[in-house]
Amino acid sequence: MPRQPVYEQVINDVISSIQSGTLQPGDKLPSIAELCEQYRASATPIRLALRILDERGWIEVHQGRGSFVAPSQPA
């Protein structure tokens, strides 16, 4: 089975954490640096994952403040 790209792992993990209630609306996600360390990856796939999650409505990215779980989740 081919290995899943890092950005997809991050997306799936964040969505799973939100759906399971581990992450609640308004919770701050780890920084890009922390996620890089956690996934042993460069910043590029982490930024891509956060951008996709933002575009899909799972999180909100605030420049200079960080990424937060969106108040309401996509259907």
PDB file of N, CA and C in Angstrom:
ATOM      1  N   MET A   1       0.852  -1.186   0.000  1.00  0.00           N
ATOM      2  CA  MET A   1       0.000   0.000   0.000  1.00  0.00           C
ATOM      3  C   MET A   1       0.892   1.242   0.000  1.00  0.00           C
ATOM      4  N   PRO A   2       0.664   2.158  -0.944  1.00  0.00           N
ATOM      5  CA  PRO A   2       1.509   3.355  -1.001  1.00  0.00           C
ATOM      6  C   PRO A   2       1.310   4.241   0.228  1.00  0.00           C
ATOM      7  N   ARG A   3       2.392   4.910   0.637  1.00  0.00           N
ATOM      8  CA  ARG A   3       2.335   5.772   1.806  1.00  0.00           C
ATOM      9  C   ARG A   3       1.528   7.026   1.496  1.00  0.00           C
ATOM     10  N   GLN A   4       0.737   7.436   2.452  1.00  0.00           N
ATOM     11  CA  GLN A   4      -0.102   8.615   2.300  1.00  0.00           C
ATOM     12  C   GLN A   4       0.768   9.878   2.389  1.00  0.00           C
ATOM     13  N   PRO A   5       0.569  10.852   1.500  1.00  0.00           N
ATOM     14  CA  PRO A   5       1.343  12.091   1.593  1.00  0.00           C
ATOM     15  C   PRO A   5       1.126  12.766   2.955  1.00  0.00           C
ATOM     16  N   VAL A   6       2.145  13.466   3.421  1.00  0.00           N
ATOM     17  CA  VAL A   6       2.095  14.097   4.743  1.00  0.00           C
ATOM     18  C   VAL A   6       0.906  15.050   4.859  1.00  0.00           C
ATOM     19  N   TYR A   7       0.663  15.860   3.811  1.00  0.00           N
ATOM     20  CA  TYR A   7      -0.431  16.826   3.919  1.00  0.00           C
ATOM     21  C   TYR A   7      -1.776  16.127   4.108  1.00  0.00           C
ATOM     22  N   GLU A   8      -1.963  14.963   3.474  1.00  0.00           N
ATOM     23  CA  GLU A   8      -3.215  14.217   3.654  1.00  0.00           C
ATOM     24  C   GLU A   8      -3.311  13.632   5.062  1.00  0.00           C
ATOM     25  N   GLN A   9      -2.176  13.192   5.611  1.00  0.00           N
ATOM     26  CA  GLN A   9      -2.150  12.684   6.988  1.00  0.00           C
ATOM     27  C   GLN A   9      -2.593  13.783   7.949  1.00  0.00           C
ATOM     28  N   VAL A  10      -2.037  14.975   7.768  1.00  0.00           N
ATOM     29  CA  VAL A  10      -2.373  16.104   8.642  1.00  0.00           C
ATOM     30  C   VAL A  10      -3.863  16.426   8.526  1.00  0.00           C
ATOM     31  N   ILE A  11      -4.371  16.507   7.297  1.00  0.00           N
ATOM     32  CA  ILE A  11      -5.791  16.805   7.075  1.00  0.00           C
ATOM     33  C   ILE A  11      -6.664  15.763   7.781  1.00  0.00           C
ATOM     34  N   ASN A  12      -6.363  14.491   7.545  1.00  0.00           N
ATOM     35  CA  ASN A  12      -7.169  13.411   8.138  1.00  0.00           C
ATOM     36  C   ASN A  12      -7.100  13.422   9.653  1.00  0.00           C
ATOM     37  N   ASP A  13      -5.903  13.674  10.202  1.00  0.00           N
ATOM     38  CA  ASP A  13      -5.740  13.686  11.658  1.00  0.00           C
ATOM     39  C   ASP A  13      -6.510  14.844  12.288  1.00  0.00           C
ATOM     40  N   VAL A  14      -6.445  16.019  11.680  1.00  0.00           N
ATOM     41  CA  VAL A  14      -7.150  17.184  12.237  1.00  0.00           C
ATOM     42  C   VAL A  14      -8.661  16.958  12.169  1.00  0.00           C
ATOM     43  N   ILE A  15      -9.158  16.491  11.028  1.00  0.00           N
ATOM     44  CA  ILE A  15     -10.599  16.247  10.892  1.00  0.00           C
ATOM     45  C   ILE A  15     -11.055  15.180  11.894  1.00  0.00           C
ATOM     46  N   SER A  16     -10.273  14.115  12.052  1.00  0.00           N
ATOM     47  CA  SER A  16     -10.625  13.065  13.024  1.00  0.00           C
ATOM     48  C   SER A  16     -10.677  13.629  14.439  1.00  0.00           C
ATOM     49  N   SER A  17      -9.719  14.475  14.786  1.00  0.00           N
ATOM     50  CA  SER A  17      -9.686  15.073  16.123  1.00  0.00           C
ATOM     51  C   SER A  17     -10.879  15.978  16.359  1.00  0.00           C
ATOM     52  N   ILE A  18     -11.303  16.695  15.322  1.00  0.00           N
ATOM     53  CA  ILE A  18     -12.472  17.569  15.442  1.00  0.00           C
ATOM     54  C   ILE A  18     -13.737  16.716  15.595  1.00  0.00           C
ATOM     55  N   GLN A  19     -13.871  15.692  14.758  1.00  0.00           N
ATOM     56  CA  GLN A  19     -15.066  14.852  14.795  1.00  0.00           C
ATOM     57  C   GLN A  19     -15.178  14.053  16.091  1.00  0.00           C
ATOM     58  N   SER A  20     -14.042  13.680  16.669  1.00  0.00           N
ATOM     59  CA  SER A  20     -14.071  12.905  17.908  1.00  0.00           C
ATOM     60  C   SER A  20     -14.256  13.791  19.143  1.00  0.00           C
ATOM     61  N   GLY A  21     -14.120  15.104  18.944  1.00  0.00           N
ATOM     62  CA  GLY A  21     -14.278  16.012  20.069  1.00  0.00           C
ATOM     63  C   GLY A  21     -12.982  16.336  20.788  1.00  0.00           C
ATOM     64  N   THR A  22     -11.875  15.756  20.330  1.00  0.00           N
ATOM     65  CA  THR A  22     -10.570  16.065  20.921  1.00  0.00           C
ATOM     66  C   THR A  22     -10.255  17.549  20.709  1.00  0.00           C
ATOM     67  N   LEU A  23     -10.574  18.043  19.515  1.00  0.00           N
ATOM     68  CA  LEU A  23     -10.440  19.470  19.218  1.00  0.00           C
ATOM     69  C   LEU A  23     -11.835  20.078  19.180  1.00  0.00           C
ATOM     70  N   GLN A  24     -12.035  21.137  19.935  1.00  0.00           N
ATOM     71  CA  GLN A  24     -13.335  21.819  20.018  1.00  0.00           C
ATOM     72  C   GLN A  24     -13.283  23.116  19.227  1.00  0.00           C
ATOM     73  N   PRO A  25     -14.460  23.652  18.809  1.00  0.00           N
ATOM     74  CA  PRO A  25     -14.485  24.943  18.124  1.00  0.00           C
ATOM     75  C   PRO A  25     -13.743  26.002  18.944  1.00  0.00           C
ATOM     76  N   GLY A  26     -12.866  26.729  18.260  1.00  0.00           N
ATOM     77  CA  GLY A  26     -12.099  27.774  18.911  1.00  0.00           C
ATOM     78  C   GLY A  26     -10.745  27.318  19.422  1.00  0.00           C
ATOM     79  N   ASP A  27     -10.515  25.995  19.489  1.00  0.00           N
ATOM     80  CA  ASP A  27      -9.220  25.494  19.952  1.00  0.00           C
ATOM     81  C   ASP A  27      -8.124  25.874  18.958  1.00  0.00           C
ATOM     82  N   LYS A  28      -6.964  26.198  19.497  1.00  0.00           N
ATOM     83  CA  LYS A  28      -5.811  26.548  18.667  1.00  0.00           C
ATOM     84  C   LYS A  28      -5.077  25.282  18.275  1.00  0.00           C
ATOM     85  N   LEU A  29      -4.749  25.170  17.001  1.00  0.00           N
ATOM     86  CA  LEU A  29      -3.953  24.046  16.520  1.00  0.00           C
ATOM     87  C   LEU A  29      -2.483  24.310  16.833  1.00  0.00           C
ATOM     88  N   PRO A  30      -1.667  23.261  16.873  1.00  0.00           N
ATOM     89  CA  PRO A  30      -0.227  23.466  17.070  1.00  0.00           C
ATOM     90  C   PRO A  30       0.339  24.359  15.958  1.00  0.00           C
ATOM     91  N   SER A  31       1.446  25.020  16.254  1.00  0.00           N
ATOM     92  CA  SER A  31       2.087  25.890  15.258  1.00  0.00           C
ATOM     93  C   SER A  31       2.637  25.056  14.105  1.00  0.00           C
ATOM     94  N   ILE A  32       2.972  25.726  13.017  1.00  0.00           N
ATOM     95  CA  ILE A  32       3.565  25.024  11.871  1.00  0.00           C
ATOM     96  C   ILE A  32       4.852  24.327  12.305  1.00  0.00           C
ATOM     97  N   ALA A  33       5.660  24.999  13.120  1.00  0.00           N
ATOM     98  CA  ALA A  33       6.911  24.394  13.595  1.00  0.00           C
ATOM     99  C   ALA A  33       6.638  23.129  14.417  1.00  0.00           C
ATOM    100  N   GLU A  34       5.626  23.192  15.278  1.00  0.00           N
ATOM    101  CA  GLU A  34       5.278  22.014  16.090  1.00  0.00           C
ATOM    102  C   GLU A  34       4.760  20.877  15.216  1.00  0.00           C
ATOM    103  N   LEU A  35       3.950  21.209  14.219  1.00  0.00           N
ATOM    104  CA  LEU A  35       3.427  20.179  13.312  1.00  0.00           C
ATOM    105  C   LEU A  35       4.554  19.576  12.476  1.00  0.00           C
ATOM    106  N   CYS A  36       5.526  20.408  12.069  1.00  0.00           N
ATOM    107  CA  CYS A  36       6.677  19.903  11.314  1.00  0.00           C
ATOM    108  C   CYS A  36       7.419  18.852  12.141  1.00  0.00           C
ATOM    109  N   GLU A  37       7.600  19.158  13.413  1.00  0.00           N
ATOM    110  CA  GLU A  37       8.291  18.235  14.298  1.00  0.00           C
ATOM    111  C   GLU A  37       7.469  16.959  14.507  1.00  0.00           C
ATOM    112  N   GLN A  38       6.172  17.131  14.731  1.00  0.00           N
ATOM    113  CA  GLN A  38       5.288  15.995  14.982  1.00  0.00           C
ATOM    114  C   GLN A  38       5.257  15.030  13.798  1.00  0.00           C
ATOM    115  N   TYR A  39       5.188  15.581  12.577  1.00  0.00           N
ATOM    116  CA  TYR A  39       5.070  14.739  11.379  1.00  0.00           C
ATOM    117  C   TYR A  39       6.415  14.491  10.692  1.00  0.00           C
ATOM    118  N   ARG A  40       7.477  15.047  11.282  1.00  0.00           N
ATOM    119  CA  ARG A  40       8.821  14.930  10.691  1.00  0.00           C
ATOM    120  C   ARG A  40       8.786  15.328   9.219  1.00  0.00           C
ATOM    121  N   ALA A  41       8.266  16.526   8.984  1.00  0.00           N
ATOM    122  CA  ALA A  41       8.100  17.012   7.616  1.00  0.00           C
ATOM    123  C   ALA A  41       8.534  18.476   7.535  1.00  0.00           C
ATOM    124  N   SER A  42       8.723  18.948   6.318  1.00  0.00           N
ATOM    125  CA  SER A  42       9.042  20.364   6.125  1.00  0.00           C
ATOM    126  C   SER A  42       7.765  21.186   6.261  1.00  0.00           C
ATOM    127  N   ALA A  43       7.902  22.477   6.247  1.00  0.00           N
ATOM    128  CA  ALA A  43       6.749  23.366   6.419  1.00  0.00           C
ATOM    129  C   ALA A  43       5.805  23.344   5.215  1.00  0.00           C
ATOM    130  N   THR A  44       6.313  23.010   4.046  1.00  0.00           N
ATOM    131  CA  THR A  44       5.488  23.077   2.830  1.00  0.00           C
ATOM    132  C   THR A  44       4.238  22.194   2.903  1.00  0.00           C
ATOM    133  N   PRO A  45       4.348  20.893   3.199  1.00  0.00           N
ATOM    134  CA  PRO A  45       3.119  20.088   3.259  1.00  0.00           C
ATOM    135  C   PRO A  45       2.207  20.478   4.432  1.00  0.00           C
ATOM    136  N   ILE A  46       2.795  20.990   5.513  1.00  0.00           N
ATOM    137  CA  ILE A  46       1.988  21.416   6.654  1.00  0.00           C
ATOM    138  C   ILE A  46       1.152  22.637   6.257  1.00  0.00           C
ATOM    139  N   ARG A  47       1.789  23.607   5.610  1.00  0.00           N
ATOM    140  CA  ARG A  47       1.056  24.801   5.147  1.00  0.00           C
ATOM    141  C   ARG A  47      -0.039  24.424   4.165  1.00  0.00           C
ATOM    142  N   LEU A  48       0.268  23.475   3.261  1.00  0.00           N
ATOM    143  CA  LEU A  48      -0.725  23.014   2.291  1.00  0.00           C
ATOM    144  C   LEU A  48      -1.926  22.407   3.008  1.00  0.00           C
ATOM    145  N   ALA A  49      -1.672  21.564   3.996  1.00  0.00           N
ATOM    146  CA  ALA A  49      -2.760  20.932   4.752  1.00  0.00           C
ATOM    147  C   ALA A  49      -3.617  21.986   5.447  1.00  0.00           C
ATOM    148  N   LEU A  50      -2.977  22.966   6.088  1.00  0.00           N
ATOM    149  CA  LEU A  50      -3.730  24.006   6.788  1.00  0.00           C
ATOM    150  C   LEU A  50      -4.554  24.843   5.805  1.00  0.00           C
ATOM    151  N   ARG A  51      -3.981  25.125   4.628  1.00  0.00           N
ATOM    152  CA  ARG A  51      -4.721  25.891   3.625  1.00  0.00           C
ATOM    153  C   ARG A  51      -5.954  25.116   3.144  1.00  0.00           C
ATOM    154  N   ILE A  52      -5.792  23.822   2.910  1.00  0.00           N
ATOM    155  CA  ILE A  52      -6.921  22.988   2.460  1.00  0.00           C
ATOM    156  C   ILE A  52      -7.984  22.910   3.551  1.00  0.00           C
ATOM    157  N   LEU A  53      -7.573  22.708   4.800  1.00  0.00           N
ATOM    158  CA  LEU A  53      -8.530  22.658   5.913  1.00  0.00           C
ATOM    159  C   LEU A  53      -9.279  23.983   6.041  1.00  0.00           C
ATOM    160  N   ASP A  54      -8.575  25.086   5.829  1.00  0.00           N
ATOM    161  CA  ASP A  54      -9.195  26.416   5.879  1.00  0.00           C
ATOM    162  C   ASP A  54     -10.211  26.571   4.744  1.00  0.00           C
ATOM    163  N   GLU A  55      -9.820  26.190   3.543  1.00  0.00           N
ATOM    164  CA  GLU A  55     -10.703  26.299   2.378  1.00  0.00           C
ATOM    165  C   GLU A  55     -11.952  25.431   2.530  1.00  0.00           C
ATOM    166  N   ARG A  56     -11.812  24.291   3.181  1.00  0.00           N
ATOM    167  CA  ARG A  56     -12.950  23.375   3.374  1.00  0.00           C
ATOM    168  C   ARG A  56     -13.819  23.761   4.569  1.00  0.00           C
ATOM    169  N   GLY A  57     -13.367  24.750   5.358  1.00  0.00           N
ATOM    170  CA  GLY A  57     -14.173  25.243   6.465  1.00  0.00           C
ATOM    171  C   GLY A  57     -13.965  24.542   7.795  1.00  0.00           C
ATOM    172  N   TRP A  58     -12.933  23.713   7.908  1.00  0.00           N
ATOM    173  CA  TRP A  58     -12.679  23.001   9.166  1.00  0.00           C
ATOM    174  C   TRP A  58     -11.962  23.883  10.179  1.00  0.00           C
ATOM    175  N   ILE A  59     -11.074  24.745   9.660  1.00  0.00           N
ATOM    176  CA  ILE A  59     -10.312  25.630  10.546  1.00  0.00           C
ATOM    177  C   ILE A  59     -10.347  27.049  10.001  1.00  0.00           C
ATOM    178  N   GLU A  60      -9.903  27.988  10.828  1.00  0.00           N
ATOM    179  CA  GLU A  60      -9.717  29.373  10.410  1.00  0.00           C
ATOM    180  C   GLU A  60      -8.275  29.739  10.696  1.00  0.00           C
ATOM    181  N   VAL A  61      -7.597  30.291   9.688  1.00  0.00           N
ATOM    182  CA  VAL A  61      -6.208  30.683   9.848  1.00  0.00           C
ATOM    183  C   VAL A  61      -6.166  32.196  10.011  1.00  0.00           C
ATOM    184  N   HIS A  62      -5.550  32.651  11.100  1.00  0.00           N
ATOM    185  CA  HIS A  62      -5.422  34.085  11.373  1.00  0.00           C
ATOM    186  C   HIS A  62      -3.945  34.441  11.337  1.00  0.00           C
ATOM    187  N   GLN A  63      -3.570  35.281  10.377  1.00  0.00           N
ATOM    188  CA  GLN A  63      -2.180  35.677  10.204  1.00  0.00           C
ATOM    189  C   GLN A  63      -1.601  36.222  11.511  1.00  0.00           C
ATOM    190  N   GLY A  64      -0.487  35.668  11.930  1.00  0.00           N
ATOM    191  CA  GLY A  64       0.183  36.137  13.131  1.00  0.00           C
ATOM    192  C   GLY A  64      -0.375  35.586  14.438  1.00  0.00           C
ATOM    193  N   ARG A  65      -1.535  34.943  14.392  1.00  0.00           N
ATOM    194  CA  ARG A  65      -2.150  34.406  15.614  1.00  0.00           C
ATOM    195  C   ARG A  65      -2.164  32.886  15.625  1.00  0.00           C
ATOM    196  N   GLY A  66      -2.318  32.282  14.454  1.00  0.00           N
ATOM    197  CA  GLY A  66      -2.339  30.828  14.375  1.00  0.00           C
ATOM    198  C   GLY A  66      -3.590  30.293  13.700  1.00  0.00           C
ATOM    199  N   SER A  67      -3.763  28.994  13.809  1.00  0.00           N
ATOM    200  CA  SER A  67      -4.908  28.291  13.205  1.00  0.00           C
ATOM    201  C   SER A  67      -5.819  27.793  14.319  1.00  0.00           C
ATOM    202  N   PHE A  68      -7.114  27.975  14.108  1.00  0.00           N
ATOM    203  CA  PHE A  68      -8.099  27.622  15.114  1.00  0.00           C
ATOM    204  C   PHE A  68      -9.205  26.786  14.490  1.00  0.00           C
ATOM    205  N   VAL A  69      -9.803  25.893  15.298  1.00  0.00           N
ATOM    206  CA  VAL A  69     -10.930  25.099  14.826  1.00  0.00           C
ATOM    207  C   VAL A  69     -12.087  26.061  14.559  1.00  0.00           C
ATOM    208  N   ALA A  70     -12.731  25.911  13.418  1.00  0.00           N
ATOM    209  CA  ALA A  70     -13.841  26.795  13.036  1.00  0.00           C
ATOM    210  C   ALA A  70     -15.019  26.629  13.999  1.00  0.00           C
ATOM    211  N   PRO A  71     -15.786  27.716  14.220  1.00  0.00           N
ATOM    212  CA  PRO A  71     -16.935  27.671  15.153  1.00  0.00           C
ATOM    213  C   PRO A  71     -17.981  26.643  14.743  1.00  0.00           C
ATOM    214  N   SER A  72     -18.182  26.462  13.436  1.00  0.00           N
ATOM    215  CA  SER A  72     -19.125  25.431  12.972  1.00  0.00           C
ATOM    216  C   SER A  72     -18.431  24.626  11.883  1.00  0.00           C
ATOM    217  N   GLN A  73     -18.756  23.351  11.828  1.00  0.00           N
ATOM    218  CA  GLN A  73     -18.074  22.448  10.914  1.00  0.00           C
ATOM    219  C   GLN A  73     -18.866  22.261   9.622  1.00  0.00           C
ATOM    220  N   PRO A  74     -18.144  21.989   8.518  1.00  0.00           N
ATOM    221  CA  PRO A  74     -18.837  21.763   7.242  1.00  0.00           C
ATOM    222  C   PRO A  74     -19.732  20.522   7.313  1.00  0.00           C
ATOM    223  N   ALA A  75     -20.764  20.543   6.519  1.00  0.00           N
ATOM    224  CA  ALA A  75     -21.712  19.411   6.508  1.00  0.00           C
ATOM    225  C   ALA A  75     -21.124  18.232   5.787  1.00  0.00           C
TER     226      ALA A  75
END
